[in-house]
Each structure stands twice: as structure tokens, then as C-alpha cells.
Coordinates of C-alpha atoms in Angstrom, one line a residue:
R663 CA -85.4 38.7 -19.4
L664 CA -85.6 35.4 -17.5
L665 CA -88.4 34.2 -19.7
K666 CA -86.5 35.0 -22.9
Y667 CA -83.9 32.4 -22.1
G668 CA -83.0 30.3 -25.2
P669 CA -83.3 30.9 -28.9
S670 CA -85.6 33.8 -30.0
V671 CA -88.7 32.9 -32.1
P672 CA -90.9 35.5 -34.0
V673 CA -94.3 35.9 -32.3
Q674 CA -97.0 34.4 -34.4
E675 CA -100.4 32.8 -34.1
P676 CA -100.1 29.2 -33.0
A677 CA -101.2 26.7 -35.7
G678 CA -101.0 22.9 -35.9
R679 CA -100.6 20.2 -33.4
L680 CA -99.1 21.1 -30.0
F681 CA -96.0 19.5 -28.6
L682 CA -95.4 21.0 -25.2
V683 CA -91.9 20.1 -23.9
L684 CA -91.5 20.4 -20.1
P685 CA -89.3 19.1 -17.3
R686 CA -90.4 15.7 -16.1
F687 CA -93.1 15.8 -13.4
G688 CA -91.6 15.4 -10.0
T689 CA -88.4 17.2 -10.9
I690 CA -87.1 20.8 -10.7
S691 CA -85.0 21.9 -13.6
P692 CA -81.7 23.7 -13.0
W693 CA -83.2 26.7 -14.8
S694 CA -86.1 26.8 -12.4
S695 CA -83.8 26.7 -9.4
K696 CA -81.9 29.8 -10.6
A697 CA -85.0 31.7 -11.9
S698 CA -87.0 31.1 -8.8
D699 CA -84.1 32.3 -6.6
I700 CA -83.6 35.4 -8.7
A701 CA -87.3 36.3 -8.5
R702 CA -87.4 35.9 -4.7
N703 CA -84.2 37.9 -4.3
C704 CA -85.9 40.7 -6.3
G705 CA -88.6 40.9 -3.7
L706 CA -91.2 38.6 -5.4
T707 CA -91.6 36.6 -2.2
K708 CA -94.9 35.1 -3.1
I709 CA -93.4 33.2 -6.0
Q710 CA -92.8 29.6 -5.0
R711 CA -91.4 28.3 -8.3
I712 CA -91.0 29.3 -11.9
E713 CA -90.7 26.7 -14.6
R714 CA -90.0 27.0 -18.3
G715 CA -91.4 25.0 -21.2
I716 CA -91.3 25.2 -25.0
A717 CA -94.4 24.9 -27.1
F718 CA -93.8 23.5 -30.6
Y719 CA -96.7 23.6 -33.2
V720 CA -96.4 21.2 -36.1
E721 CA -98.7 21.7 -39.1
G722 CA -100.0 18.9 -41.3
Q723 CA -101.7 15.5 -41.0
F724 CA -99.7 12.7 -39.4
S725 CA -100.4 9.4 -37.6
D726 CA -99.9 8.6 -33.9
A727 CA -96.6 6.9 -34.8
D728 CA -95.5 10.1 -36.7
A729 CA -96.4 12.2 -33.6
Q730 CA -94.4 9.9 -31.4
A731 CA -91.4 10.2 -33.7
I732 CA -91.7 14.0 -33.6
A733 CA -92.0 14.1 -29.8
D734 CA -88.9 11.8 -29.5
S735 CA -86.9 14.3 -31.6
L736 CA -88.0 17.3 -29.6
H737 CA -87.1 16.3 -26.1
D738 CA -84.6 14.5 -23.9
R739 CA -86.6 11.7 -22.4
M740 CA -84.2 11.5 -19.4
T741 CA -85.1 15.0 -18.1
Q742 CA -88.2 16.1 -20.1
L743 CA -91.7 15.0 -21.2
V744 CA -94.0 16.0 -24.0
L745 CA -97.7 17.0 -23.5
G746 CA -100.4 17.7 -26.0
D747 CA -102.5 20.1 -23.9
H748 CA -101.5 23.3 -21.9
A749 CA -103.9 22.2 -19.2
Q750 CA -101.9 19.1 -18.5
A751 CA -98.9 21.4 -17.6
A752 CA -100.5 22.0 -14.2
G753 CA -99.1 18.6 -13.2
L754 CA -95.6 20.1 -13.2
F755 CA -96.4 21.9 -9.9
S756 CA -98.2 19.1 -8.2
H757 CA -96.8 17.6 -5.1
A758 CA -97.4 13.8 -4.8
E759 CA -97.2 12.1 -1.5
P760 CA -94.1 9.9 -1.0
K761 CA -94.8 6.3 -1.8
P762 CA -94.6 3.9 1.2
L763 CA -91.6 1.6 1.6
T764 CA -91.9 -1.7 -0.2
A765 CA -90.1 -4.8 1.1
V766 CA -88.6 -7.4 -1.3
D767 CA -89.4 -10.8 0.1
I768 CA -86.1 -12.6 -0.1
L769 CA -86.8 -14.6 3.1
G770 CA -89.7 -16.2 1.3
G771 CA -88.8 -15.8 -2.4
G772 CA -85.1 -16.2 -2.1
R773 CA -82.7 -15.2 -4.9
A774 CA -85.5 -15.0 -7.5
A775 CA -87.3 -12.2 -5.6
L776 CA -84.1 -10.1 -5.5
E777 CA -83.3 -10.8 -9.2
K778 CA -86.8 -9.7 -10.1
A779 CA -86.4 -6.5 -8.0
N780 CA -83.0 -6.0 -9.7
V781 CA -84.7 -5.8 -13.1
E782 CA -87.8 -3.8 -12.0
L783 CA -85.9 -1.2 -10.1
G784 CA -83.0 -1.0 -12.6
L785 CA -80.4 -1.7 -9.9
A786 CA -77.8 -3.3 -12.2
L787 CA -76.6 -5.5 -9.4
A788 CA -73.8 -8.0 -10.2
E789 CA -74.1 -11.7 -9.2
D790 CA -71.7 -11.3 -6.3
E791 CA -73.6 -8.3 -5.0
I792 CA -76.9 -10.2 -5.1
D793 CA -75.2 -13.0 -3.2
Y794 CA -73.9 -10.5 -0.6
L795 CA -77.3 -9.0 -0.1
I796 CA -79.1 -12.3 0.3
T797 CA -76.5 -13.5 2.8
S798 CA -76.6 -10.2 4.7
F799 CA -80.4 -9.9 5.0
N800 CA -80.8 -13.6 5.8
G801 CA -78.3 -13.0 8.6
L802 CA -80.4 -10.0 9.8
G803 CA -83.6 -12.1 9.6
R804 CA -85.5 -9.5 7.6
N805 CA -86.4 -8.4 4.1
P806 CA -84.7 -5.4 2.5
H807 CA -86.7 -2.3 1.6
D808 CA -86.7 -0.9 -2.0
I809 CA -84.9 2.2 -0.8
E810 CA -82.2 0.2 0.9
L811 CA -81.5 -1.7 -2.3
M812 CA -81.5 1.6 -4.3
M813 CA -79.0 3.2 -1.9
F814 CA -76.8 0.0 -2.0
A815 CA -76.9 0.1 -5.8
Q816 CA -75.9 3.7 -6.0
A817 CA -73.1 3.5 -3.4
N818 CA -71.7 0.4 -5.1
S819 CA -72.1 1.6 -8.7
E820 CA -69.2 1.9 -11.1
H821 CA -69.5 5.6 -10.8
C822 CA -68.8 5.5 -7.1
R823 CA -66.6 2.4 -6.6
H824 CA -64.7 2.3 -9.9
K825 CA -65.0 -1.5 -9.9
I826 CA -63.9 -1.9 -13.5
F827 CA -61.0 0.6 -13.0
N828 CA -59.9 -1.4 -9.9
A829 CA -60.4 -4.9 -11.5
S830 CA -57.8 -7.4 -12.4
W831 CA -57.3 -7.8 -16.1
D832 CA -55.4 -9.7 -18.8
I833 CA -53.6 -8.8 -22.0
D834 CA -53.2 -11.6 -24.5
G835 CA -54.0 -14.1 -21.8
Q836 CA -51.4 -12.7 -19.4
S837 CA -52.6 -11.4 -16.0
Q838 CA -51.4 -7.9 -15.3
E839 CA -49.6 -7.1 -12.0
K840 CA -51.6 -3.9 -11.4
S841 CA -55.1 -2.8 -12.1
L842 CA -55.7 0.4 -14.2
F843 CA -56.1 2.4 -11.0
G844 CA -53.1 0.7 -9.5
M845 CA -51.0 1.9 -12.4
I846 CA -52.1 5.4 -11.7
K847 CA -51.3 5.0 -8.0
N848 CA -47.9 3.6 -8.8
T849 CA -46.7 7.1 -9.7
Y850 CA -47.3 8.2 -6.1
E851 CA -45.8 5.0 -4.7
M852 CA -42.6 5.5 -6.7
H853 CA -42.3 9.3 -6.1
S854 CA -44.2 10.5 -3.1
E855 CA -42.0 13.4 -2.3
G856 CA -43.9 16.5 -1.3
V857 CA -47.3 14.7 -1.2
L858 CA -49.0 15.0 2.2
S859 CA -52.1 12.9 1.3
A860 CA -53.2 10.9 -1.7
Y861 CA -55.9 8.3 -2.4
K862 CA -57.3 8.3 1.1
D863 CA -59.4 11.5 1.5
N864 CA -61.8 13.4 -0.7
A865 CA -58.8 15.0 -2.5
S866 CA -55.0 15.0 -2.6
V867 CA -52.8 17.5 -0.8
I868 CA -49.2 18.5 -1.7
V869 CA -46.8 20.7 0.3
G870 CA -47.4 24.4 -0.2
S871 CA -45.8 27.4 1.3
V872 CA -46.1 29.7 4.3
A873 CA -48.6 32.5 3.8
G874 CA -50.5 35.0 5.8
R875 CA -54.1 34.2 6.8
F876 CA -56.6 36.6 8.2
F877 CA -58.8 35.2 10.9
P878 CA -59.9 35.9 14.5
D879 CA -58.0 34.7 17.5
P880 CA -60.2 32.1 19.3
D881 CA -59.4 33.6 22.7
T882 CA -59.4 37.3 22.1
R883 CA -61.7 37.3 19.1
Q884 CA -59.6 39.9 17.5
Y885 CA -58.8 39.6 13.8
G886 CA -55.2 39.5 12.7
A887 CA -52.8 38.1 10.0
V888 CA -51.1 34.9 11.0
Q889 CA -48.2 33.3 9.1
E890 CA -48.8 29.5 8.7
P891 CA -48.4 26.7 6.2
V892 CA -51.0 26.8 3.4
H893 CA -50.9 23.6 1.5
I894 CA -52.2 22.9 -2.0
L895 CA -55.1 20.6 -2.7
M896 CA -55.8 19.0 -6.0
K897 CA -59.0 17.3 -7.0
V898 CA -60.2 15.7 -10.3
E899 CA -63.9 14.8 -10.9
T900 CA -65.1 12.8 -13.8
H901 CA -68.8 13.0 -14.7
N902 CA -68.8 11.3 -18.1
H903 CA -72.0 9.2 -17.8
P904 CA -74.3 11.8 -16.3
T905 CA -73.0 14.5 -18.7
A906 CA -73.5 12.3 -21.7
I907 CA -77.2 11.7 -20.8
A908 CA -78.1 15.2 -19.5
P909 CA -75.2 17.6 -20.3
F910 CA -76.2 20.7 -18.3
P911 CA -77.2 19.1 -15.0
G912 CA -74.6 16.3 -15.4
A913 CA -71.8 18.8 -15.7
A914 CA -73.2 21.0 -13.0
T915 CA -73.4 18.2 -10.4
G916 CA -69.9 17.2 -11.4
S917 CA -68.6 20.7 -10.6
G918 CA -70.6 20.8 -7.4
G919 CA -69.2 17.4 -6.3
E920 CA -65.7 18.6 -7.0
I921 CA -66.2 21.7 -4.9
R922 CA -67.8 19.7 -2.1
D923 CA -64.9 17.3 -2.0
E924 CA -62.4 20.1 -1.6
G925 CA -64.4 21.5 1.3
A926 CA -64.5 18.0 2.9
T927 CA -60.8 17.3 2.7
G928 CA -59.0 17.3 6.0
R929 CA -60.4 20.2 8.0
G930 CA -61.6 21.9 4.9
A931 CA -60.3 23.8 1.9
K932 CA -61.3 26.7 -0.4
P933 CA -61.5 26.6 -4.2
K934 CA -59.1 28.9 -5.9
A935 CA -59.0 27.8 -9.6
G936 CA -60.8 25.2 -11.7
L937 CA -60.3 23.6 -15.2
T938 CA -62.9 21.8 -17.2
G939 CA -62.2 19.6 -20.2
F940 CA -64.6 17.8 -22.6
T941 CA -63.6 14.9 -24.8
V942 CA -66.3 14.1 -27.4
S943 CA -66.7 12.7 -30.9
N944 CA -67.2 14.7 -34.1
L945 CA -69.5 17.7 -33.5
Q946 CA -71.0 17.7 -37.0
I947 CA -72.4 21.2 -36.7
P948 CA -75.3 21.6 -39.1
G949 CA -74.2 23.6 -42.1
F950 CA -70.5 23.3 -41.0
V951 CA -69.8 19.6 -41.2
Q952 CA -66.0 19.1 -41.8
P953 CA -64.5 16.5 -44.3
W954 CA -62.9 14.5 -41.6
E955 CA -66.0 14.1 -39.5
V956 CA -67.1 10.5 -40.0
P957 CA -70.7 9.9 -38.7
Y958 CA -69.9 7.1 -36.3
G959 CA -73.3 7.3 -34.6
K960 CA -73.9 7.1 -30.9
P961 CA -75.8 4.9 -28.3
E962 CA -79.5 5.7 -28.1
R963 CA -79.2 6.5 -24.4
I964 CA -76.9 9.5 -24.7
V965 CA -77.1 12.9 -26.5
T966 CA -75.0 14.1 -29.4
A967 CA -71.5 15.4 -29.1
L968 CA -72.7 18.9 -30.2
D969 CA -75.4 18.9 -27.4
I970 CA -72.7 18.0 -24.9
M971 CA -70.5 20.9 -26.0
I972 CA -73.3 23.4 -26.1
E973 CA -74.9 22.6 -22.8
G974 CA -72.1 21.0 -20.7
P975 CA -69.8 24.0 -20.4
L976 CA -72.8 26.1 -19.3
G977 CA -73.6 23.6 -16.5

């Protein structure tokens, strides 16, 4: 049943040009992680990994440009690739040696060297971040490695730091007193009653009630029910950008990050209930397009609203 995941297709003799859609080499798909674990838990201990691909056969004569257009429409280039031969699929299970560290010569090449690395590595560093890195590594007297720059870029990305959300901004030329994030925090600043922790840990905590908890006494090691305060934790996780690019893993890592933050708040917490919401454009379901659904289009880098709503909730 694992291998029958996805839409069912009548069995027929393959004919036409092959377009084999697989996860990108060097990655492990979420489906593979689950399927491989299930197989091992069923006693198939010699199985190291199961992966899944889809073979499309397209009949007719077409140019290389046509073939590329077909391939583009069949796969998500962020998470998948397209092959023309089954034998090439063996590369999916290959294990390449890690590449050695590469230093970016800012001591010799200055700002230009870092700006070049910024483009080649896709770091999306701002001008002030480039200035900061140059000053820091000149002070250390050494060049940065590519992995250090990548870690810096991720840790200081909009996704992690909310730089735009925390930025100063103007309306009709008038500087606003509070940032967008500051406006949200203002609610807590004006009415903090019953709030034990907010905007300083992995999640917020409000006053709960006294309840019985069952755990062992650290001295006697005997289990018993103990009445103690049990406070309520609240956590919101946005994962808009990853989910728009790869809905299933994007939403899955959003949920995992939310659960992780709960467990890392204070001395720890346990999830009790969760709520997920998706805000998307018109779905434009094939064969069921509604009169009000204007085809606004979308950026090339993200998937359709329908893809998000089909795959995201499953993640």
C-alpha cells in the first residue's frame, strides 16, 4: 500500500518519451522518511531507504525546447528533478563526500569578494550586513568560510529576524511611532494582566490553574498525583515562504518548529491542541472555476494556491 500512494493510474505498456520525476539528488523526501521507518518497524531491517518517483510517458515528436517545457510543468524544481532514463535514478541513493570548506578572501579582495560570494551563494545579504561582516572578520584577522556566511545569512534572514516587521516606517511621509511588530507588542504593554511571559522566550505563557500532575518523587521515586500550578502556553508559527515554495515539507517543518518551541519554553511544555490556517488566492479548481475567481497569476518561484491547499494541510 505504501507504493500505491498518490493518484491511481491504469497499468499499461509504457510508450513515448520518459520523464522520470524524482526527489532532488542529495535530499530525502518526507514520504521516504515515513515509508522507510514503516518498513523497518515491520521487520524489514535490511532496508536502508525507500524512495518514490513518477514516470510520465509522453507520445509524439517534440523538440528539446518542448521537452524542457513539459519537464517544467511536471515537477517542482525546488524539491524535484526530471530524468530521461531509469538507470540515472541510481544517483538518488548515492552518497557524495562533503565538500571542503571554502574561504572567501575578504582580507585580500575586500568588499568585492564578499559581494561576489553574496551573489554566488544566494545569501541575500543587505549592505549593512556586508559592512558588519567585513569589519568583524578584518578584526579577527582571517577570512570567513562559506559555511559561516551561510549560517549568518540564515540566522539573520527575514524569516528568523523579522527585520521588515521590526523596521521603522512612514505613512504619507510621516514617521510612525511604532514598528508593525511594536504595534502588536503594544497590546501586551497596555494590558499585561495574567501574562507570565511574552516576547522573550520561545513562546508566551499566561496564568493557568492548579491541576493534578502524576510524576515520581525525586527522593522516593514513587509515583503520585501532585497538585501544582499548570500554566497555559501559546505559540504561533508562520511558515508562509517555505509553504508557498514546497507546501508539504514547508508546512511540516512549520508544525515541527512550533512543537519544538513549546518544548523549549521555560523548563518545557507539552502540546495539547493545535490550529492551522491557510490564506491563499483563488483556488481555480479545474472544472470548478467560480465566477469571482480572477486569474491574478503568481510569482514563478511559488506554487499555485490549489497546490498549497492540497499538500500543505497534509504536511
